Short mmCIF file of C-alpha atoms in Angstrom, two decimals:
data_model
loop_
_atom_site.label_atom_id
_atom_site.label_comp_id
_atom_site.label_asym_id
_atom_site.label_seq_id
_atom_site.Cartn_x
_atom_site.Cartn_y
_atom_site.Cartn_z
CA GLY C 730 93.02 185.25 206.53
CA ALA C 731 90.35 183.27 204.24
CA GLY C 732 88.93 180.80 206.89
CA VAL C 733 88.78 179.84 210.32
CA SER C 734 92.47 179.25 211.93
CA GLN C 735 93.05 177.03 215.05
CA SER C 736 96.47 176.11 216.66
CA PRO C 737 97.85 173.86 217.37
CA SER C 738 96.64 171.12 214.76
CA ASN C 739 97.65 168.72 217.14
CA LYS C 740 98.62 168.59 220.90
CA VAL C 741 99.86 166.25 222.89
CA THR C 742 100.24 166.51 227.15
CA GLU C 743 100.32 164.72 229.66
CA LYS C 744 97.21 164.29 232.37
CA GLY C 745 96.82 166.80 234.88
CA LYS C 746 98.61 169.58 232.58
CA ASP C 747 96.79 172.56 231.31
CA VAL C 748 96.20 173.32 227.54
CA GLU C 749 95.16 176.50 225.55
CA LEU C 750 93.74 176.06 222.01
CA ARG C 751 93.68 178.95 219.79
CA CYS C 752 90.89 180.05 217.36
CA ASP C 753 91.25 182.72 214.78
CA PRO C 754 87.59 183.64 213.31
CA ILE C 755 86.78 184.79 209.97
CA SER C 756 87.11 188.81 209.84
CA GLY C 757 83.73 190.16 210.80
CA HIS C 758 82.03 186.98 211.81
CA THR C 759 80.13 188.09 215.27
CA ALA C 760 79.73 184.46 216.33
CA LEU C 761 82.21 182.19 217.37
CA TYR C 762 81.61 178.60 218.70
CA TRP C 763 83.82 175.51 220.49
CA TYR C 764 82.87 172.01 219.72
CA ARG C 765 84.34 168.94 220.80
CA GLN C 766 83.90 165.85 218.73
CA SER C 767 85.30 162.58 220.37
CA LEU C 768 86.44 159.65 217.95
CA GLY C 769 83.16 158.62 215.72
CA GLN C 770 81.06 161.09 217.69
CA GLY C 771 78.80 164.06 216.90
CA LEU C 772 79.45 167.74 217.58
CA GLU C 773 79.50 168.82 221.31
CA PHE C 774 78.49 172.02 221.89
CA LEU C 775 80.99 173.87 224.45
CA ILE C 776 80.76 177.45 224.21
CA TYR C 777 79.03 180.12 222.10
CA PHE C 778 80.00 183.95 221.91
CA GLN C 779 77.85 186.38 220.24
CA GLY C 780 79.11 189.80 219.53
CA ASN C 781 79.36 191.85 223.09
CA SER C 782 76.86 189.81 224.65
CA ALA C 783 77.93 187.46 227.45
CA PRO C 784 78.73 184.12 226.39
CA ASP C 785 76.68 181.03 226.40
CA LYS C 786 78.74 178.78 228.51
CA SER C 787 76.09 176.03 229.17
CA GLY C 788 77.73 173.21 227.17
CA LEU C 789 80.96 173.26 229.20
CA PRO C 790 81.84 170.20 230.55
CA SER C 791 83.12 171.09 233.98
CA ASP C 792 85.12 174.15 235.77
CA ARG C 793 88.55 173.03 234.33
CA PHE C 794 87.05 174.40 231.24
CA SER C 795 87.17 178.12 229.89
CA ALA C 796 87.05 180.19 227.04
CA GLU C 797 87.50 183.85 226.33
CA ARG C 798 87.37 186.06 223.35
CA THR C 799 89.30 188.97 223.25
CA GLY C 800 88.51 192.28 221.05
CA GLY C 801 85.65 190.26 219.54
CA SER C 802 88.10 188.07 217.60
CA VAL C 803 90.29 185.65 218.80
CA SER C 804 89.33 183.08 221.07
CA THR C 805 91.03 180.47 223.54
CA LEU C 806 90.16 177.17 225.06
CA THR C 807 91.64 176.49 228.29
CA ILE C 808 91.49 173.12 229.85
CA GLN C 809 93.17 173.07 233.25
CA ARG C 810 94.21 169.71 234.62
CA THR C 811 93.73 167.40 231.65
CA GLN C 812 92.01 164.14 231.96
CA GLN C 813 92.21 161.13 229.77
CA GLU C 814 88.76 161.89 228.77
CA ASP C 815 89.16 165.15 227.50
CA SER C 816 91.19 163.74 224.44
CA ALA C 817 88.79 164.74 221.34
CA VAL C 818 89.34 167.05 218.40
CA TYR C 819 88.29 170.72 219.30
CA LEU C 820 86.38 172.45 216.64
CA CYS C 821 86.10 176.05 216.18
CA ALA C 822 83.51 177.66 214.13
CA SER C 823 82.51 181.12 213.33
CA SER C 824 79.63 182.79 211.86
CA LYS C 825 77.82 186.11 210.95
CA GLY C 826 74.12 186.21 211.85
CA GLU C 827 72.09 183.20 210.34
CA GLN C 828 75.05 182.65 207.60
CA PRO C 829 76.61 179.36 208.21
CA GLN C 830 79.18 178.26 210.40
CA HIS C 831 82.81 178.04 209.25
CA PHE C 832 84.57 175.66 210.67
CA GLY C 833 88.42 175.32 211.36
CA ASP C 834 90.35 172.24 210.77
CA GLY C 835 90.36 171.71 214.83
CA THR C 836 93.08 170.50 217.02
CA ARG C 837 93.45 167.13 217.95
CA LEU C 838 94.32 166.71 221.63
CA SER C 839 95.76 163.53 222.89
CA ILE C 840 96.32 163.45 226.84
CA LEU C 841 98.69 160.29 228.01
CA GLN V 1153 68.48 169.89 223.88
CA GLN V 1154 70.08 167.89 220.80
CA PRO V 1155 67.91 167.30 217.55
CA VAL V 1156 67.29 163.70 217.18
CA GLN V 1157 68.71 162.42 213.56
CA SER V 1158 67.52 159.48 211.74
CA PRO V 1159 68.94 156.72 210.82
CA GLN V 1160 71.93 156.48 212.09
CA ALA V 1161 73.51 154.57 209.33
CA VAL V 1162 72.66 153.81 205.65
CA ILE V 1163 74.46 152.49 203.09
CA LEU V 1164 73.52 153.45 199.52
CA ARG V 1165 74.41 152.11 196.14
CA GLU V 1166 75.44 154.76 193.48
CA GLY V 1167 72.15 155.74 192.03
CA GLU V 1168 70.07 155.56 194.91
CA ASP V 1169 67.92 157.79 197.10
CA ALA V 1170 68.11 158.43 200.73
CA VAL V 1171 66.29 160.48 203.28
CA ILE V 1172 67.90 161.61 206.63
CA ASN V 1173 65.27 163.38 209.26
CA CYS V 1174 66.15 165.53 211.86
CA SER V 1175 63.80 166.54 214.75
CA SER V 1176 63.41 168.59 217.80
CA SER V 1177 61.35 169.17 220.78
CA LYS V 1178 62.01 172.97 220.81
CA ALA V 1179 60.54 175.50 218.39
CA LEU V 1180 62.94 175.98 215.62
CA TYR V 1181 64.09 179.13 214.07
CA SER V 1182 66.39 177.72 211.27
CA VAL V 1183 68.05 174.27 210.57
CA HIS V 1184 71.61 173.77 208.92
CA TRP V 1185 72.91 170.91 207.05
CA TYR V 1186 76.55 169.96 207.08
CA ARG V 1187 78.41 167.06 205.92
CA GLN V 1188 81.89 165.57 207.50
CA LYS V 1189 84.09 163.73 205.58
CA HIS V 1190 86.64 161.41 208.01
CA GLY V 1191 89.55 163.19 209.41
CA GLU V 1192 87.96 166.43 207.90
CA ALA V 1193 86.04 169.58 209.20
CA PRO V 1194 82.18 169.63 208.76
CA VAL V 1195 81.30 171.53 205.62
CA PHE V 1196 78.25 173.63 205.07
CA LEU V 1197 75.16 172.31 202.50
CA MET V 1198 72.79 174.29 203.23
CA ILE V 1199 70.49 176.47 205.66
CA LEU V 1200 66.55 176.57 206.00
CA LEU V 1201 65.26 179.69 207.73
CA LYS V 1202 61.71 179.49 208.98
CA GLY V 1203 58.91 179.23 206.53
CA GLY V 1204 58.93 175.96 205.12
CA GLU V 1205 60.95 176.28 201.91
CA GLN V 1206 63.05 173.85 200.28
CA LYS V 1207 66.50 174.29 199.13
CA GLY V 1208 68.60 172.45 196.90
CA HIS V 1209 72.17 172.01 196.33
CA ASP V 1210 73.34 169.78 193.52
CA LYS V 1211 70.96 166.68 193.93
CA ILE V 1212 71.12 167.04 197.35
CA SER V 1213 67.72 168.81 199.12
CA ALA V 1214 66.08 169.87 202.38
CA SER V 1215 62.85 170.92 203.75
CA PHE V 1216 61.81 172.22 206.89
CA ASN V 1217 58.37 172.01 208.42
CA GLU V 1218 58.36 174.30 211.73
CA LYS V 1219 54.93 173.03 212.51
CA LYS V 1220 56.26 169.45 213.33
CA GLN V 1221 59.75 171.10 214.05
CA GLN V 1222 61.83 168.81 211.79
CA SER V 1223 63.64 168.97 208.65
CA SER V 1224 64.69 166.17 205.96
CA LEU V 1225 67.76 165.88 203.81
CA TYR V 1226 67.20 164.04 200.66
CA LEU V 1227 70.16 162.54 198.78
CA THR V 1228 68.45 161.75 195.19
CA ALA V 1229 70.53 159.67 192.95
CA SER V 1230 73.48 159.47 195.44
CA GLN V 1231 77.38 159.96 193.97
CA LEU V 1232 80.21 158.03 195.79
CA SER V 1233 81.22 161.81 197.10
CA TYR V 1234 78.06 161.79 199.04
CA SER V 1235 79.67 159.66 201.24
CA GLY V 1236 80.53 160.72 204.82
CA THR V 1237 78.60 162.15 208.27
CA TYR V 1238 75.61 164.08 207.75
CA PHE V 1239 74.82 166.81 210.76
CA CYS V 1240 72.11 168.84 211.26
CA GLY V 1241 72.12 171.87 213.33
CA THR V 1242 68.84 173.21 214.72
CA GLY V 1243 68.99 177.34 215.65
CA ASP V 1244 67.62 178.78 218.37
CA SER V 1245 66.27 182.66 218.14
CA TRP V 1246 69.95 183.71 219.13
CA GLY V 1247 71.49 182.07 216.64
CA LYS V 1248 73.13 179.27 218.81
CA LEU V 1249 73.04 175.80 217.01
CA GLN V 1250 72.85 172.49 218.65
CA PHE V 1251 74.03 169.57 216.44
CA GLY V 1252 72.40 165.89 216.30
CA ALA V 1253 74.38 163.10 216.58
CA GLY V 1254 74.95 162.58 212.99
CA THR V 1255 73.94 160.21 209.95
CA GLN V 1256 76.78 158.17 208.58
CA VAL V 1257 76.46 157.65 204.86
CA VAL V 1258 78.06 155.21 202.87
CA VAL V 1259 77.68 154.90 199.25
CA THR V 1260 79.12 151.88 197.14
CA PRO V 1261 79.72 151.53 193.80
#
């Protein structure tokens, strides 16, 4: 596709359930980022994939959060045993080298 | 470490100017500026690489002082469409960006 695609656009789930968020980056972009944005807040870095290098997971808030990127393309962010404080918009972005990051429209996650 | 943005918010009348600052405690390789409107994804404005160059985009320009480890975004003759939250992202040698907390800009008629 032309841009970064994220799915689902909205997800409502019960506390304690696991969720998977998907990101399809722009073709050819070697870098992929996940951010979390709570209402009215900034962009909180979660994880960064660059080519075949080991991902930078330094922003993941707890071991309930994990992410993988298969074949250097699609990425999945998994949150296990969701908590109410996990409610936020999860944004994915991709880039090529030092070029600008292109953001997807995000997944709005609501934990009941 | 997250860069520090100032001010947190600014209210302008159409046609007025504003400056948003972004400073880092770490050496910078690049600075990226984005604008996010309510309910939308951040949109890229400009990128500045090492070299202290100034870039422009319409009446929005930015400077990068790598010695001082800071960048400034200049909104000149602001338009209503400039309203939104502006984020600076500072890049390290690996290309990883850390974003500031954002500066909310409101331009009124």
